[in-house]
XYZ file of C-alpha atoms in Angstrom:
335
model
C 21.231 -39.733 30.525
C 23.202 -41.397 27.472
C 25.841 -39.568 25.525
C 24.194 -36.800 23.330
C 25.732 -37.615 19.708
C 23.487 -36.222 17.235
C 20.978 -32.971 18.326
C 18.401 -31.805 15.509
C 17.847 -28.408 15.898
C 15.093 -25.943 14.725
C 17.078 -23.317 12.607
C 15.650 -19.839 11.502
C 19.033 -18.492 10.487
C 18.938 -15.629 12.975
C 21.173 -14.663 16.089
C 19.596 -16.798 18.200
C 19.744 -20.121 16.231
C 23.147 -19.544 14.720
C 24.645 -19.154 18.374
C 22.748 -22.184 19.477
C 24.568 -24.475 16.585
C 27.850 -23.181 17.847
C 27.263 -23.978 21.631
C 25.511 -27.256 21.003
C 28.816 -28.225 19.147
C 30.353 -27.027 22.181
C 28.709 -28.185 24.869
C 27.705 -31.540 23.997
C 30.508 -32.839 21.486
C 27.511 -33.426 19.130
C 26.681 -33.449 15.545
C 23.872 -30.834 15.119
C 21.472 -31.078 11.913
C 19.294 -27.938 11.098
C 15.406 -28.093 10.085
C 14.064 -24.944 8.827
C 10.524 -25.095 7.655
C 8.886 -22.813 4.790
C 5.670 -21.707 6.450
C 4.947 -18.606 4.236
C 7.851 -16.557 6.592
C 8.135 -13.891 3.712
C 11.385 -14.061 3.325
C 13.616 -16.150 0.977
C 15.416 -19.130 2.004
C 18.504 -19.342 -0.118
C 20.888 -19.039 1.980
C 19.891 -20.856 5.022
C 21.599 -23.658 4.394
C 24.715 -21.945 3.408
C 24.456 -20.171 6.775
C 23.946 -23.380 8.730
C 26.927 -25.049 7.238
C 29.303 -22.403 7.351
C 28.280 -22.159 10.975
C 29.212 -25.850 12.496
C 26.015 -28.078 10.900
C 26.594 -31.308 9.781
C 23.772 -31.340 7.640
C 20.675 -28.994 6.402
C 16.697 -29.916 6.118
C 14.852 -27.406 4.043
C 11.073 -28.505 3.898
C 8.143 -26.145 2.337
C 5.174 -26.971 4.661
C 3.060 -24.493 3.265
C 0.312 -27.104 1.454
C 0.523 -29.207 4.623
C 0.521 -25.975 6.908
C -2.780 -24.569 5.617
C -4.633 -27.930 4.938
C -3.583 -29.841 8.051
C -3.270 -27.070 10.449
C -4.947 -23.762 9.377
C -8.403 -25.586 7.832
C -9.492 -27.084 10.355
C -8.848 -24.297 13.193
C -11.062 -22.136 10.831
C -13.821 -24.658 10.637
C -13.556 -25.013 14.127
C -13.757 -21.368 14.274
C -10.958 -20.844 16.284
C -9.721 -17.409 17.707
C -7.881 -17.264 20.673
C -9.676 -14.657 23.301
C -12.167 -13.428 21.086
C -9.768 -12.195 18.804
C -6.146 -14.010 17.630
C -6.766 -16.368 14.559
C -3.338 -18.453 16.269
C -1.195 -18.223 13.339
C 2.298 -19.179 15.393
C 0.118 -21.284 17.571
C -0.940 -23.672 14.632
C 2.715 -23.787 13.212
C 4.612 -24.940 15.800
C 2.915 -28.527 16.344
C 4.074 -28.870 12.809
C 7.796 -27.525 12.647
C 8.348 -30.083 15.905
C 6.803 -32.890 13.701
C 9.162 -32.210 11.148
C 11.919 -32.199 13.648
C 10.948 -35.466 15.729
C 10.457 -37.097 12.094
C 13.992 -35.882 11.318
C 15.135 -37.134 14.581
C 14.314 -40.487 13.741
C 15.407 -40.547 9.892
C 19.009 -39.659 11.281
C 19.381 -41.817 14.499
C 19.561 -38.664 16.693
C 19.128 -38.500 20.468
C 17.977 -34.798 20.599
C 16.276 -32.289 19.375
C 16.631 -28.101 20.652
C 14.244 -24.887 20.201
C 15.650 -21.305 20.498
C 12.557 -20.720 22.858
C 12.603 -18.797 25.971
C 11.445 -19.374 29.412
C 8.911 -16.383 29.430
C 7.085 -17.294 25.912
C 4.026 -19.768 25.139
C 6.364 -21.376 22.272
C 8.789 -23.473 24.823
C 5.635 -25.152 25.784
C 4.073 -26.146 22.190
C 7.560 -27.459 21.172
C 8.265 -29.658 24.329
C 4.313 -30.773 24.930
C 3.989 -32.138 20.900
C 7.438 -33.438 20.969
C 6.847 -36.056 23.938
C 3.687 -36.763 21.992
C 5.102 -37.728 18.753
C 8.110 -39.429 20.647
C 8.040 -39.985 24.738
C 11.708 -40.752 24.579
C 13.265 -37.685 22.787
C 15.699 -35.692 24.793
C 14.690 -31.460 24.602
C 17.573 -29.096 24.653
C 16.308 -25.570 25.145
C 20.033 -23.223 25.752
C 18.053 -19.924 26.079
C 17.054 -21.243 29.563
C 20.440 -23.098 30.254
C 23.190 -20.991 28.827
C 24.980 -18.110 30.528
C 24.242 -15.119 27.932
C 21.851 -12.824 29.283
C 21.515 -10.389 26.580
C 22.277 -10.344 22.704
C 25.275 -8.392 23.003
C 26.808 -11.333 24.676
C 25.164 -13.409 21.961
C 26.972 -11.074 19.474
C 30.195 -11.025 21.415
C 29.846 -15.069 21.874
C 29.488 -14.912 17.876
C 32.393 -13.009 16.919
C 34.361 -14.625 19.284
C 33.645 -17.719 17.340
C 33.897 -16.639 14.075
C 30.100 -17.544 13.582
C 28.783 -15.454 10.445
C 26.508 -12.829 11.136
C 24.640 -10.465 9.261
C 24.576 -7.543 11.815
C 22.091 -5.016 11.221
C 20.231 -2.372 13.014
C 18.753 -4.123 15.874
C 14.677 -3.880 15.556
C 12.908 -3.188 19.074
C 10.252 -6.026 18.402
C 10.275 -9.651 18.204
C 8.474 -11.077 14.958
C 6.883 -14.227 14.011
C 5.089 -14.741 10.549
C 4.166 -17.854 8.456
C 0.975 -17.362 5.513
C -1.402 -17.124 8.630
C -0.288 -14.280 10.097
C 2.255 -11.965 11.944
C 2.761 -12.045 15.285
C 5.227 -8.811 16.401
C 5.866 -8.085 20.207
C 8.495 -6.102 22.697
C 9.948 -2.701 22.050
C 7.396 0.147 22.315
C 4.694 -2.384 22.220
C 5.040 -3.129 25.998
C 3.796 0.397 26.970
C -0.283 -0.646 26.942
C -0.750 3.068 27.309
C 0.124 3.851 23.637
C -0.636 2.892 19.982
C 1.705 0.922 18.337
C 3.962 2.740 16.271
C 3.497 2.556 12.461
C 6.866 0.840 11.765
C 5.830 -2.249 14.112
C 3.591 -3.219 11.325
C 4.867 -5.519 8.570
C 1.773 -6.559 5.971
C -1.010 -4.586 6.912
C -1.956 -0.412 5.382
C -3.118 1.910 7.785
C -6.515 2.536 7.960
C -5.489 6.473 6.619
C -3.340 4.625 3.944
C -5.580 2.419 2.412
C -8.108 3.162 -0.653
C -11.059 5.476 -0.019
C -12.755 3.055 -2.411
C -14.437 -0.783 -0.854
C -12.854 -3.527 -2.022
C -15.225 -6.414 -2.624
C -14.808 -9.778 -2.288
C -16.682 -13.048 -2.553
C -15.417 -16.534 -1.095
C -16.994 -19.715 -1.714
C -16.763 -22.457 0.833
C -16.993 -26.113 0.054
C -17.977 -28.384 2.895
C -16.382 -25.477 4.898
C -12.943 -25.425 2.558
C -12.639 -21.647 1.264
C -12.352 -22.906 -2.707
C -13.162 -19.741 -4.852
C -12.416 -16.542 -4.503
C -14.421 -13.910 -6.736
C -15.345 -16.778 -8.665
C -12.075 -18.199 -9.235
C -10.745 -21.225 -8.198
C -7.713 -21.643 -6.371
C -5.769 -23.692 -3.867
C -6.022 -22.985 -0.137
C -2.255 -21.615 -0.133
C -2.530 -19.429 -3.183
C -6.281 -18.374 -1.498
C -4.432 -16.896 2.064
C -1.578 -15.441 0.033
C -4.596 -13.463 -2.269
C -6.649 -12.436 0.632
C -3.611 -11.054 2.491
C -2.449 -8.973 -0.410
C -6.236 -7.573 -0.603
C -6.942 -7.560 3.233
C -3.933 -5.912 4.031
C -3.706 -2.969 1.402
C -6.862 -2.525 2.639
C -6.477 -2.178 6.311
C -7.846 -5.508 7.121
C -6.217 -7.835 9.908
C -4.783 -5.516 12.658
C -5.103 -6.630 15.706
C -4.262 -5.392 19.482
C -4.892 -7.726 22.711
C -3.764 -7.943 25.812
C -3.118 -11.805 26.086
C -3.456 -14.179 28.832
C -0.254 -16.927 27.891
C -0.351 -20.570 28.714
C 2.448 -20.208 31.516
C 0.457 -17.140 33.608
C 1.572 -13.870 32.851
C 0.067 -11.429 30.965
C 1.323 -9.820 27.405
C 0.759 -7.011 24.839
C 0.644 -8.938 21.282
C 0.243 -7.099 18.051
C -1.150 -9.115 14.871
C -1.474 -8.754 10.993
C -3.721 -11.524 9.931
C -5.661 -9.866 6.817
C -6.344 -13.615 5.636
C -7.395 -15.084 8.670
C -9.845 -12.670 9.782
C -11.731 -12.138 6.380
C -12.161 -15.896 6.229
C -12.905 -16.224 9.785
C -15.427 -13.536 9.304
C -17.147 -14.688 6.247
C -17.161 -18.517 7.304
C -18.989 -17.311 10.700
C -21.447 -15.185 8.703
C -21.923 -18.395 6.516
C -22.978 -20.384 9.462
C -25.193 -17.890 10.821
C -27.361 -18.911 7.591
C -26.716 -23.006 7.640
C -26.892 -23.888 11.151
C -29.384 -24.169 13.400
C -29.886 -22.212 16.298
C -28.931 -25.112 18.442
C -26.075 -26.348 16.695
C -24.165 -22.483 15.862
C -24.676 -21.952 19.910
C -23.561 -24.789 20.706
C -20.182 -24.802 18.065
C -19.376 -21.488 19.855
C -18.330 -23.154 23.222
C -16.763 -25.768 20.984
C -14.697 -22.631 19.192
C -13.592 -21.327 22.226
C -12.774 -24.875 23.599
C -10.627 -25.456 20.386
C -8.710 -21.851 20.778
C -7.100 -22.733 24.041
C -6.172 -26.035 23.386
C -4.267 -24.998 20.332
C -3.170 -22.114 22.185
C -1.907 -23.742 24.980
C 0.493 -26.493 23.043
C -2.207 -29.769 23.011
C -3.063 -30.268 19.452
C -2.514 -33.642 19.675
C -4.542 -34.286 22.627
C -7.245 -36.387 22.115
C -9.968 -34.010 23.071
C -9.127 -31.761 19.952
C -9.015 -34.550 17.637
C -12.688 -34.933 19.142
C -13.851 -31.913 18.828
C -12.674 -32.736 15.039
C -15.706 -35.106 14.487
C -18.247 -32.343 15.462
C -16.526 -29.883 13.235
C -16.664 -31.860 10.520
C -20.205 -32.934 10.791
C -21.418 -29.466 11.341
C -19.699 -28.605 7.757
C -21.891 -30.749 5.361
């Protein structure tokens, strides 16, 4: 393999990320740009770049994906219909085809050699990053340090830090692992892992509980255009601004909680909590819909095609060229 000289590297800002500049530097003798991507997280950005630069990066991407998220990645999972095992709308699934996108198109813009993930060996999300990334460019190198370094445990990540004067913002360590973009929160680990209880109250992050929410229905009424959610109690509004409503609504209301025991792409079994208030009120009412448009034939028959389309996203192969397929039925059964 040729010299490493410049590494792009998927940056969230966190422990994980930050020690992964530092030992890229390290390890490599390599210039290391950061990509973050604005996916709806729920958190502000400001001082990501800041953080990256301060920390070793030669130079910071900031990109808001959100537009491009929900009309080139959510829309047409939810015309497809797609839930993963009857019951996850996919929300990390769906994002990270388009984070590596943005980091293999960043890649090329700056001559680099690499790009590197902060995914581990025992997660579906090593797999999505690596399979789209030899897609979109056969020759890119893929550094992954969580499965090559020697720190075991985040206090040596911590220790590694300070020892490197890498700025941290050390706070109370949470239990769970979260994920969230505009589609949904994905929250694992910690008490979670014990099947044989409910998950505590604090693991949720956007959702009421069902005691919590108003004793009073909510009602609401979405119009679909050519299976595009447009209107929302008869207002129009763009697909972004639509998920960010319905989640406010949904989840005050108790809508979107989720518990599944998961089958993941690499064989093991795994407790997943989700928040999805969004995703499963339009998933609901855009099933109903075709209950009423389609014929008998056809809605059977887009049912094995929904399940079909769930596990390839699932497992990492939206690019392959049986999704992109199952596309051109989608979109004719939406007229």
């Amino acid at each position: 393999m040729s010299k490493i000289k410049k590494i792009v590297l998927a940056y969230s800002g966190g422990l994980d990320t930050s020690v992964i500049l530092n030992w890229l530097k390290e390890k490599y003798g390599a210039e290391v740009i950061t990509y973050t991507a604005n996916l709806g997280q729920g958190k502000p950005l400001d001082s990501i770049e800041d953080k990256a630069k301060n920390t070793g990066a030669s130079k910071v991407y900031i990109e808001d994906l959100r537009k491009e998220f929900c009309l080139n990645y959510v829309l047409p999972a939810l015309k497809a219909g797609a839930v993963y095992e009857g019951k996850y709308p996919l929300a990390t699934a769906l994002a990270r085809p388009l984070i590596t996108k943005g980091l293999i198109e960043i890649a090329k813009k700056e001559k680099a050699e690499a790009i590197a993930h902060g995914c581990s060996g025992k997660g579906n999300d090593q797999v999505r990053f690596e399979v789209t990334a030899k897609a979109l460019n056969p020759e890119i190198t893929i550094l992954a340090p969580l499965r090559e370094w020697e720190l075991n445990s985040r206090e040596e990540e911590v220790r590694y830090a300070k020892e490197h004067d890498i700025p941290l913002e050390i706070k109370e360590e949470s239990p769970y692992s979260i994920d969230r973009n505009l589609w949904g929160v994905s929250i694992e680990c910690g008490p979670l892992e014990d099947i044989g209880q409910e998950p505590p109250p604090e693991s949720y992050q956007i959702t009421s509980s069902p005691q919590d929410a108003p004793d009073e229905p909510t009602y609401v009424n979405v119009t679909f255009k050519e299976g595009v959610p447009c209107r929302l109690n008869g207002k129009e509004y763009e697909l972004v601004s639509l998920i960010e409503k319905l989640n406010l609504v949904g989840g005050k209301n108790a809508v979107g909680r989720i518990d599944l025991i998961e089958n993941r792409l690499i064989g093991i079994k795994s407790r997943e909590i989700y928040e999805a208030p969004a995703a499963v009120i339009l998933h609901y009412a855009h099933r109903e819909l075709e209950r009423l448009t389609l014929d008998k034939d056809t809605f059977r028959f887009k049912e094995i095609i929904a399940q079909k389309y769930s596990e390839l996203v699932y497992d990492g192969l939206w690019h392959s060229s049986l999704r992109q397929a199952l596309d051109g039925f989608v979109n004719q059964t939406q007229r």
